[in-house]
PDB file of C-alpha atoms and ligand atoms in Angstrom:
ATOM      1  CA  UNK A   1     143.452 -79.875  19.226  1.00 92.00           C
ATOM      2  CA  UNK A   2     142.756 -83.605  19.306  1.00 96.00           C
ATOM      3  CA  UNK A   3     142.606 -85.261  15.928  1.00 96.00           C
ATOM      4  CA  UNK A   4     142.183 -88.750  14.587  1.00 97.00           C
ATOM      5  CA  UNK A   5     143.486 -89.543  11.115  1.00 97.00           C
ATOM      6  CA  UNK A   6     141.872 -92.530   9.444  1.00 97.00           C
ATOM      7  CA  UNK A   7     142.643 -94.089   6.092  1.00 96.00           C
ATOM      8  CA  UNK A   8     144.081 -97.213   4.499  1.00 95.00           C
ATOM      9  CA  UNK A   9     147.803 -98.010   4.541  1.00 92.00           C
ATOM     10  CA  UNK A  10     149.600 -95.721   2.108  1.00 91.00           C
ATOM     11  CA  UNK A  11     146.911 -93.015   2.187  1.00 94.00           C
ATOM     12  CA  UNK A  12     149.359 -90.438   3.534  1.00 92.00           C
ATOM     13  CA  UNK A  13     148.424 -90.444   7.243  1.00 93.00           C
ATOM     14  CA  UNK A  14     152.078 -90.367   8.306  1.00 91.00           C
ATOM     15  CA  UNK A  15     152.917 -87.432   6.018  1.00 92.00           C
ATOM     16  CA  UNK A  16     149.912 -85.426   7.146  1.00 96.00           C
ATOM     17  CA  UNK A  17     150.461 -86.250  10.822  1.00 95.00           C
ATOM     18  CA  UNK A  18     154.043 -84.987  10.699  1.00 93.00           C
ATOM     19  CA  UNK A  19     152.913 -81.759   9.105  1.00 95.00           C
ATOM     20  CA  UNK A  20     150.037 -81.213  11.560  1.00 95.00           C
ATOM     21  CA  UNK A  21     152.381 -81.983  14.426  1.00 95.00           C
ATOM     22  CA  UNK A  22     154.630 -79.086  13.424  1.00 95.00           C
ATOM     23  CA  UNK A  23     151.717 -76.773  12.622  1.00 92.00           C
ATOM     24  CA  UNK A  24     149.983 -77.266  15.986  1.00 92.00           C
ATOM     25  CA  UNK A  25     152.929 -78.151  18.199  1.00 94.00           C
ATOM     26  CA  UNK A  26     151.247 -81.352  19.334  1.00 96.00           C
ATOM     27  CA  UNK A  27     152.633 -84.906  19.171  1.00 97.00           C
ATOM     28  CA  UNK A  28     151.742 -87.515  16.605  1.00 97.00           C
ATOM     29  CA  UNK A  29     150.767 -90.708  18.391  1.00 97.00           C
ATOM     30  CA  UNK A  30     151.269 -93.627  16.038  1.00 96.00           C
ATOM     31  CA  UNK A  31     150.576 -97.085  17.446  1.00 97.00           C
ATOM     32  CA  UNK A  32     152.488 -98.511  14.440  1.00 95.00           C
ATOM     33  CA  UNK A  33     155.606 -96.512  15.445  1.00 95.00           C
ATOM     34  CA  UNK A  34     155.195 -97.516  19.106  1.00 97.00           C
ATOM     35  CA  UNK A  35     154.881-101.180  18.139  1.00 98.00           C
ATOM     36  CA  UNK A  36     157.886-101.019  15.787  1.00 97.00           C
ATOM     37  CA  UNK A  37     159.905 -99.481  18.636  1.00 97.00           C
ATOM     38  CA  UNK A  38     158.771-102.325  20.934  1.00 97.00           C
ATOM     39  CA  UNK A  39     159.834-104.891  18.322  1.00 97.00           C
ATOM     40  CA  UNK A  40     163.222-103.216  17.996  1.00 97.00           C
ATOM     41  CA  UNK A  41     163.703-103.210  21.771  1.00 97.00           C
ATOM     42  CA  UNK A  42     162.709-106.861  21.966  1.00 97.00           C
ATOM     43  CA  UNK A  43     160.239-106.041  24.761  1.00 96.00           C
ATOM     44  CA  UNK A  44     157.499-108.574  25.648  1.00 95.00           C
ATOM     45  CA  UNK A  45     154.940-106.520  23.674  1.00 95.00           C
ATOM     46  CA  UNK A  46     157.347-106.382  20.740  1.00 97.00           C
ATOM     47  CA  UNK A  47     157.884-110.119  20.788  1.00 96.00           C
ATOM     48  CA  UNK A  48     154.142-110.704  20.807  1.00 94.00           C
ATOM     49  CA  UNK A  49     153.448-108.140  18.064  1.00 96.00           C
ATOM     50  CA  UNK A  50     156.191-108.925  15.558  1.00 96.00           C
ATOM     51  CA  UNK A  51     154.712-111.948  13.763  1.00 95.00           C
ATOM     52  CA  UNK A  52     151.240-110.409  13.712  1.00 96.00           C
ATOM     53  CA  UNK A  53     152.575-107.193  12.176  1.00 95.00           C
ATOM     54  CA  UNK A  54     154.625-109.001   9.560  1.00 92.00           C
ATOM     55  CA  UNK A  55     151.522-110.928   8.539  1.00 91.00           C
ATOM     56  CA  UNK A  56     149.632-107.650   8.048  1.00 91.00           C
ATOM     57  CA  UNK A  57     147.149-108.505  10.793  1.00 94.00           C
ATOM     58  CA  UNK A  58     146.125-106.456  13.810  1.00 97.00           C
ATOM     59  CA  UNK A  59     147.784-106.588  17.198  1.00 97.00           C
ATOM     60  CA  UNK A  60     145.290-107.177  20.030  1.00 97.00           C
ATOM     61  CA  UNK A  61     143.003-104.316  21.056  1.00 98.00           C
ATOM     62  CA  UNK A  62     144.183-104.728  24.638  1.00 97.00           C
ATOM     63  CA  UNK A  63     147.826-104.003  23.781  1.00 97.00           C
ATOM     64  CA  UNK A  64     147.220-100.915  21.628  1.00 98.00           C
ATOM     65  CA  UNK A  65     144.591 -99.429  23.970  1.00 98.00           C
ATOM     66  CA  UNK A  66     147.089 -99.694  26.815  1.00 97.00           C
ATOM     67  CA  UNK A  67     149.788 -98.043  24.686  1.00 97.00           C
ATOM     68  CA  UNK A  68     147.504 -95.105  23.881  1.00 97.00           C
ATOM     69  CA  UNK A  69     146.145 -94.808  27.407  1.00 96.00           C
ATOM     70  CA  UNK A  70     149.697 -94.473  28.769  1.00 96.00           C
ATOM     71  CA  UNK A  71     150.842 -92.199  25.971  1.00 96.00           C
ATOM     72  CA  UNK A  72     148.109 -89.554  26.249  1.00 95.00           C
ATOM     73  CA  UNK A  73     148.916 -89.162  29.933  1.00 94.00           C
ATOM     74  CA  UNK A  74     152.332 -87.775  29.101  1.00 96.00           C
ATOM     75  CA  UNK A  75     152.947 -84.039  29.477  1.00 96.00           C
ATOM     76  CA  UNK A  76     153.554 -83.351  25.797  1.00 96.00           C
ATOM     77  CA  UNK A  77     150.024 -84.563  24.978  1.00 95.00           C
ATOM     78  CA  UNK A  78     148.346 -82.177  27.432  1.00 93.00           C
ATOM     79  CA  UNK A  79     147.434 -79.660  24.720  1.00 91.00           C
ATOM     80  CA  UNK A  80     146.372 -82.239  22.193  1.00 95.00           C
ATOM     81  CA  UNK A  81     147.596 -84.947  19.851  1.00 97.00           C
ATOM     82  CA  UNK A  82     147.154 -86.511  16.464  1.00 97.00           C
ATOM     83  CA  UNK A  83     146.226 -90.175  16.493  1.00 97.00           C
ATOM     84  CA  UNK A  84     147.693 -91.957  13.476  1.00 96.00           C
ATOM     85  CA  UNK A  85     146.803 -95.621  13.002  1.00 95.00           C
ATOM     86  CA  UNK A  86     144.553 -95.755  16.060  1.00 98.00           C
ATOM     87  CA  UNK A  87     141.680 -96.617  16.458  1.00 98.00           C
ATOM     88  CA  UNK A  88     141.683 -99.472  13.956  1.00 97.00           C
ATOM     89  CA  UNK A  89     138.705-101.471  15.263  1.00 98.00           C
ATOM     90  CA  UNK A  90     135.318-100.419  16.604  1.00 98.00           C
ATOM     91  CA  UNK A  91     136.357-101.829  20.006  1.00 98.00           C
ATOM     92  CA  UNK A  92     139.367 -99.479  19.986  1.00 98.00           C
ATOM     93  CA  UNK A  93     137.167 -96.525  18.981  1.00 98.00           C
ATOM     94  CA  UNK A  94     134.786 -97.308  21.851  1.00 98.00           C
ATOM     95  CA  UNK A  95     137.688 -97.646  24.275  1.00 98.00           C
ATOM     96  CA  UNK A  96     139.050 -94.300  23.098  1.00 98.00           C
ATOM     97  CA  UNK A  97     135.701 -92.577  23.628  1.00 97.00           C
ATOM     98  CA  UNK A  98     135.535 -94.025  27.112  1.00 97.00           C
ATOM     99  CA  UNK A  99     139.115 -93.075  27.907  1.00 96.00           C
ATOM    100  CA  UNK A 100     138.649 -89.475  26.760  1.00 96.00           C
ATOM    101  CA  UNK A 101     135.390 -89.168  28.662  1.00 96.00           C
ATOM    102  CA  UNK A 102     137.156 -90.219  31.856  1.00 95.00           C
ATOM    103  CA  UNK A 103     139.732 -87.506  31.276  1.00 92.00           C
ATOM    104  CA  UNK A 104     137.045 -84.944  30.351  1.00 92.00           C
ATOM    105  CA  UNK A 105     138.559 -84.607  26.898  1.00 92.00           C
ATOM    106  CA  UNK A 106     136.928 -84.757  23.493  1.00 92.00           C
ATOM    107  CA  UNK A 107     138.012 -85.181  19.896  1.00 95.00           C
ATOM    108  CA  UNK A 108     137.968 -82.042  17.755  1.00 93.00           C
ATOM    109  CA  UNK A 109     137.950 -83.832  14.417  1.00 93.00           C
ATOM    110  CA  UNK A 110     138.171 -87.241  12.795  1.00 97.00           C
ATOM    111  CA  UNK A 111     139.560 -87.070   9.290  1.00 97.00           C
ATOM    112  CA  UNK A 112     139.428 -89.922   6.828  1.00 97.00           C
ATOM    113  CA  UNK A 113     141.813 -89.849   3.879  1.00 97.00           C
ATOM    114  CA  UNK A 114     140.190 -91.522   0.891  1.00 96.00           C
ATOM    115  CA  UNK A 115     142.440 -93.046  -1.774  1.00 95.00           C
ATOM    116  CA  UNK A 116     141.664 -95.609  -4.504  1.00 93.00           C
ATOM    117  CA  UNK A 117     143.075 -99.069  -3.882  1.00 90.00           C
ATOM    118  CA  UNK A 118     145.163 -99.177  -7.099  1.00 90.00           C
ATOM    119  CA  UNK A 119     146.886 -95.947  -6.114  1.00 91.00           C
ATOM    120  CA  UNK A 120     147.760 -97.328  -2.659  1.00 93.00           C
ATOM    121  CA  UNK A 121     149.677-100.288  -4.079  1.00 89.00           C
ATOM    122  CA  UNK A 122     151.462 -97.934  -6.473  1.00 90.00           C
ATOM    123  CA  UNK A 123     152.443 -95.642  -3.565  1.00 87.00           C
ATOM    124  CA  UNK A 124     153.718 -98.555  -1.460  1.00 88.00           C
ATOM    125  CA  UNK A 125     155.953 -99.752  -4.360  1.00 90.00           C
ATOM    126  CA  UNK A 126     157.244 -96.205  -4.869  1.00 90.00           C
ATOM    127  CA  UNK A 127     157.980 -95.809  -1.164  1.00 86.00           C
ATOM    128  CA  UNK A 128     159.977 -99.060  -1.113  1.00 89.00           C
ATOM    129  CA  UNK A 129     161.925 -98.155  -4.286  1.00 92.00           C
ATOM    130  CA  UNK A 130     162.795 -94.706  -2.927  1.00 92.00           C
ATOM    131  CA  UNK A 131     163.823 -96.045   0.473  1.00 90.00           C
ATOM    132  CA  UNK A 132     166.080 -98.651  -1.124  1.00 91.00           C
ATOM    133  CA  UNK A 133     167.640 -96.035  -3.425  1.00 94.00           C
ATOM    134  CA  UNK A 134     168.528 -93.956  -0.357  1.00 90.00           C
ATOM    135  CA  UNK A 135     169.880 -97.013   1.422  1.00 94.00           C
ATOM    136  CA  UNK A 136     167.153 -96.795   4.075  1.00 92.00           C
ATOM    137  CA  UNK A 137     165.706 -99.866   5.739  1.00 87.00           C
ATOM    138  CA  UNK A 138     162.343-100.928   4.418  1.00 86.00           C
ATOM    139  CA  UNK A 139     159.524-101.896   6.782  1.00 85.00           C
ATOM    140  CA  UNK A 140     159.130-105.668   7.131  1.00 86.00           C
ATOM    141  CA  UNK A 141     155.466-105.359   6.226  1.00 88.00           C
ATOM    142  CA  UNK A 142     156.122-103.285   3.080  1.00 84.00           C
ATOM    143  CA  UNK A 143     156.094-106.063   0.536  1.00 84.00           C
ATOM    144  CA  UNK A 144     153.308-106.851  -1.938  1.00 84.00           C
ATOM    145  CA  UNK A 145     151.944-109.797   0.029  1.00 87.00           C
ATOM    146  CA  UNK A 146     151.824-108.165   3.467  1.00 88.00           C
ATOM    147  CA  UNK A 147     150.527-104.937   1.931  1.00 91.00           C
ATOM    148  CA  UNK A 148     147.579-106.751   0.307  1.00 92.00           C
ATOM    149  CA  UNK A 149     146.856-108.328   3.672  1.00 93.00           C
ATOM    150  CA  UNK A 150     147.027-104.938   5.424  1.00 94.00           C
ATOM    151  CA  UNK A 151     144.559-103.557   2.885  1.00 94.00           C
ATOM    152  CA  UNK A 152     142.191-106.486   3.427  1.00 95.00           C
ATOM    153  CA  UNK A 153     142.485-106.051   7.206  1.00 95.00           C
ATOM    154  CA  UNK A 154     141.691-102.368   6.758  1.00 95.00           C
ATOM    155  CA  UNK A 155     138.513-103.094   4.821  1.00 95.00           C
ATOM    156  CA  UNK A 156     137.354-105.745   7.253  1.00 96.00           C
ATOM    157  CA  UNK A 157     138.203-104.178  10.591  1.00 95.00           C
ATOM    158  CA  UNK A 158     138.988-100.502  10.180  1.00 95.00           C
ATOM    159  CA  UNK A 159     136.387 -99.335   7.637  1.00 94.00           C
ATOM    160  CA  UNK A 160     133.668 -99.836  10.325  1.00 96.00           C
ATOM    161  CA  UNK A 161     135.552 -97.278  12.478  1.00 98.00           C
ATOM    162  CA  UNK A 162     134.677 -94.604   9.881  1.00 97.00           C
ATOM    163  CA  UNK A 163     131.027 -95.604  10.211  1.00 97.00           C
ATOM    164  CA  UNK A 164     131.327 -95.369  13.994  1.00 98.00           C
ATOM    165  CA  UNK A 165     132.455 -91.732  13.782  1.00 98.00           C
ATOM    166  CA  UNK A 166     130.060 -90.945  10.951  1.00 97.00           C
ATOM    167  CA  UNK A 167     127.122 -92.051  13.106  1.00 97.00           C
ATOM    168  CA  UNK A 168     128.367 -89.701  15.810  1.00 95.00           C
ATOM    169  CA  UNK A 169     128.531 -86.847  13.297  1.00 94.00           C
ATOM    170  CA  UNK A 170     132.305 -86.516  13.728  1.00 94.00           C
ATOM    171  CA  UNK A 171     133.659 -87.856  10.444  1.00 96.00           C
ATOM    172  CA  UNK A 172     135.153 -85.634   7.750  1.00 96.00           C
ATOM    173  CA  UNK A 173     136.131 -87.387   4.536  1.00 96.00           C
ATOM    174  CA  UNK A 174     138.994 -85.807   2.613  1.00 96.00           C
ATOM    175  CA  UNK A 175     140.010 -86.715  -0.939  1.00 95.00           C
ATOM    176  CA  UNK A 176     143.511 -88.137  -0.475  1.00 94.00           C
ATOM    177  CA  UNK A 177     144.212 -88.524  -4.203  1.00 92.00           C
ATOM    178  CA  UNK A 178     145.569 -85.037  -4.764  1.00 91.00           C
ATOM    179  CA  UNK A 179     149.018 -83.611  -4.120  1.00 92.00           C
ATOM    180  CA  UNK A 180     150.307 -83.317  -0.556  1.00 94.00           C
ATOM    181  CA  UNK A 181     149.533 -79.561  -0.721  1.00 95.00           C
ATOM    182  CA  UNK A 182     145.954 -80.136  -1.877  1.00 96.00           C
ATOM    183  CA  UNK A 183     145.292 -82.751   0.794  1.00 96.00           C
ATOM    184  CA  UNK A 184     146.861 -80.481   3.439  1.00 95.00           C
ATOM    185  CA  UNK A 185     144.594 -77.624   2.379  1.00 96.00           C
ATOM    186  CA  UNK A 186     141.421 -79.738   2.672  1.00 95.00           C
ATOM    187  CA  UNK A 187     142.453 -81.014   6.105  1.00 95.00           C
ATOM    188  CA  UNK A 188     143.264 -77.514   7.332  1.00 93.00           C
ATOM    189  CA  UNK A 189     139.880 -76.244   6.169  1.00 92.00           C
ATOM    190  CA  UNK A 190     138.131 -78.923   8.218  1.00 89.00           C
ATOM    191  CA  UNK A 191     140.320 -78.306  11.232  1.00 88.00           C
ATOM    192  CA  UNK A 192     139.773 -74.525  11.119  1.00 85.00           C
ATOM    193  CA  UNK A 193     136.049 -75.020  10.750  1.00 83.00           C
ATOM    194  CA  UNK A 194     136.033 -77.219  13.857  1.00 79.00           C
ATOM    195  CA  UNK A 195     138.195 -74.830  15.836  1.00 75.00           C
ATOM    196  CA  UNK A 196     135.769 -72.029  14.987  1.00 68.00           C
ATOM    197  CA  UNK A 197     132.824 -74.220  15.952  1.00 72.00           C
ATOM    198  CA  UNK A 198     134.296 -75.221  19.295  1.00 66.00           C
ATOM    199  CA  UNK A 199     135.361 -71.700  20.287  1.00 60.00           C
ATOM    200  CA  UNK A 200     132.164 -69.997  19.044  1.00 49.00           C
TER     201      UNK A 200
HETATM  202  P1  AMP B 301     151.044 -98.752  10.738  1.00 70.94           P
HETATM  203  O1  AMP B 301     152.426 -98.210  10.878  1.00 70.94           O
HETATM  204  O2  AMP B 301     150.004 -97.851  11.352  1.00 70.94           O
HETATM  205  O3  AMP B 301     150.704 -99.152   9.333  1.00 70.94           O
HETATM  206  O4  AMP B 301     150.988-100.096  11.603  1.00 70.94           O
HETATM  207  C1  AMP B 301     151.818-101.208  11.291  1.00 70.94           C
HETATM  208  C2  AMP B 301     151.236-102.484  11.903  1.00 70.94           C
HETATM  209  O5  AMP B 301     151.176-102.345  13.326  1.00 70.94           O
HETATM  210  C3  AMP B 301     149.814-102.804  11.496  1.00 70.94           C
HETATM  211  O6  AMP B 301     149.757-103.512  10.260  1.00 70.94           O
HETATM  212  C4  AMP B 301     149.342-103.660  12.664  1.00 70.94           C
HETATM  213  O7  AMP B 301     149.891-104.971  12.609  1.00 70.94           O
HETATM  214  C5  AMP B 301     149.999-102.962  13.849  1.00 70.94           C
HETATM  215  N1  AMP B 301     149.137-101.878  14.395  1.00 70.94           N
HETATM  216  C6  AMP B 301     149.375-100.541  14.372  1.00 70.94           C
HETATM  217  N2  AMP B 301     148.390 -99.858  14.961  1.00 70.94           N
HETATM  218  C7  AMP B 301     147.480-100.787  15.366  1.00 70.94           C
HETATM  219  C8  AMP B 301     146.223-100.718  16.023  1.00 70.94           C
HETATM  220  N3  AMP B 301     145.673 -99.548  16.368  1.00 70.94           N
HETATM  221  N4  AMP B 301     145.571-101.893  16.277  1.00 70.94           N
HETATM  222  C9  AMP B 301     146.117-103.071  15.954  1.00 70.94           C
HETATM  223  N5  AMP B 301     147.274-103.219  15.314  1.00 70.94           N
HETATM  224  C10 AMP B 301     147.976-102.089  15.011  1.00 70.94           C
END
């Protein structure tokens, strides 16, 4: 099962990816997590990415495509994966199509979580408050200013990715405004439908 989860920051992609990962026994490949790890390690990629990430902008296509290309080669991704936060530009989506074609792989479903903008800001604030209450570290880009910028970046550069998959007849929009259980149920229905379609 190879899935792509699309949606603005705060839409619940991380929550749903973790759940799907357990349900299908496949890894969640998050370019955001990979980049944060690179920043933490102080690697050359991390040093290049840090300022861009803190400003809520996108790291270069070249860097993230390379990260994904290397990552899907690993053994644990042989039976599938969930892409979370990638692709974020049409160039990345095209590169992914090309990459999968070369490996004779295809995507089973592309799911877009749809959430109203006002609700996203509310969720980000809640996430920060809860993390602080638990004494957890808060992401550097989880502050009102960077979050607004991430949302703007999403609308400018990532929304066209949905259109890319829609034109290819691969996009499934899911209402992300409901409870985690409701959203999970809608995603699972799409996934099951696709599994049935690909095996039948
Ligand atoms: P995320 O955890 O997915 O919200 O990603 C955090 C930040 O990492 C983003 O705001 C971008 O700066 C960077 N990033 C993550 N994934 C990508 C990607 N596919 N393309 C470009 N930049 C990315």
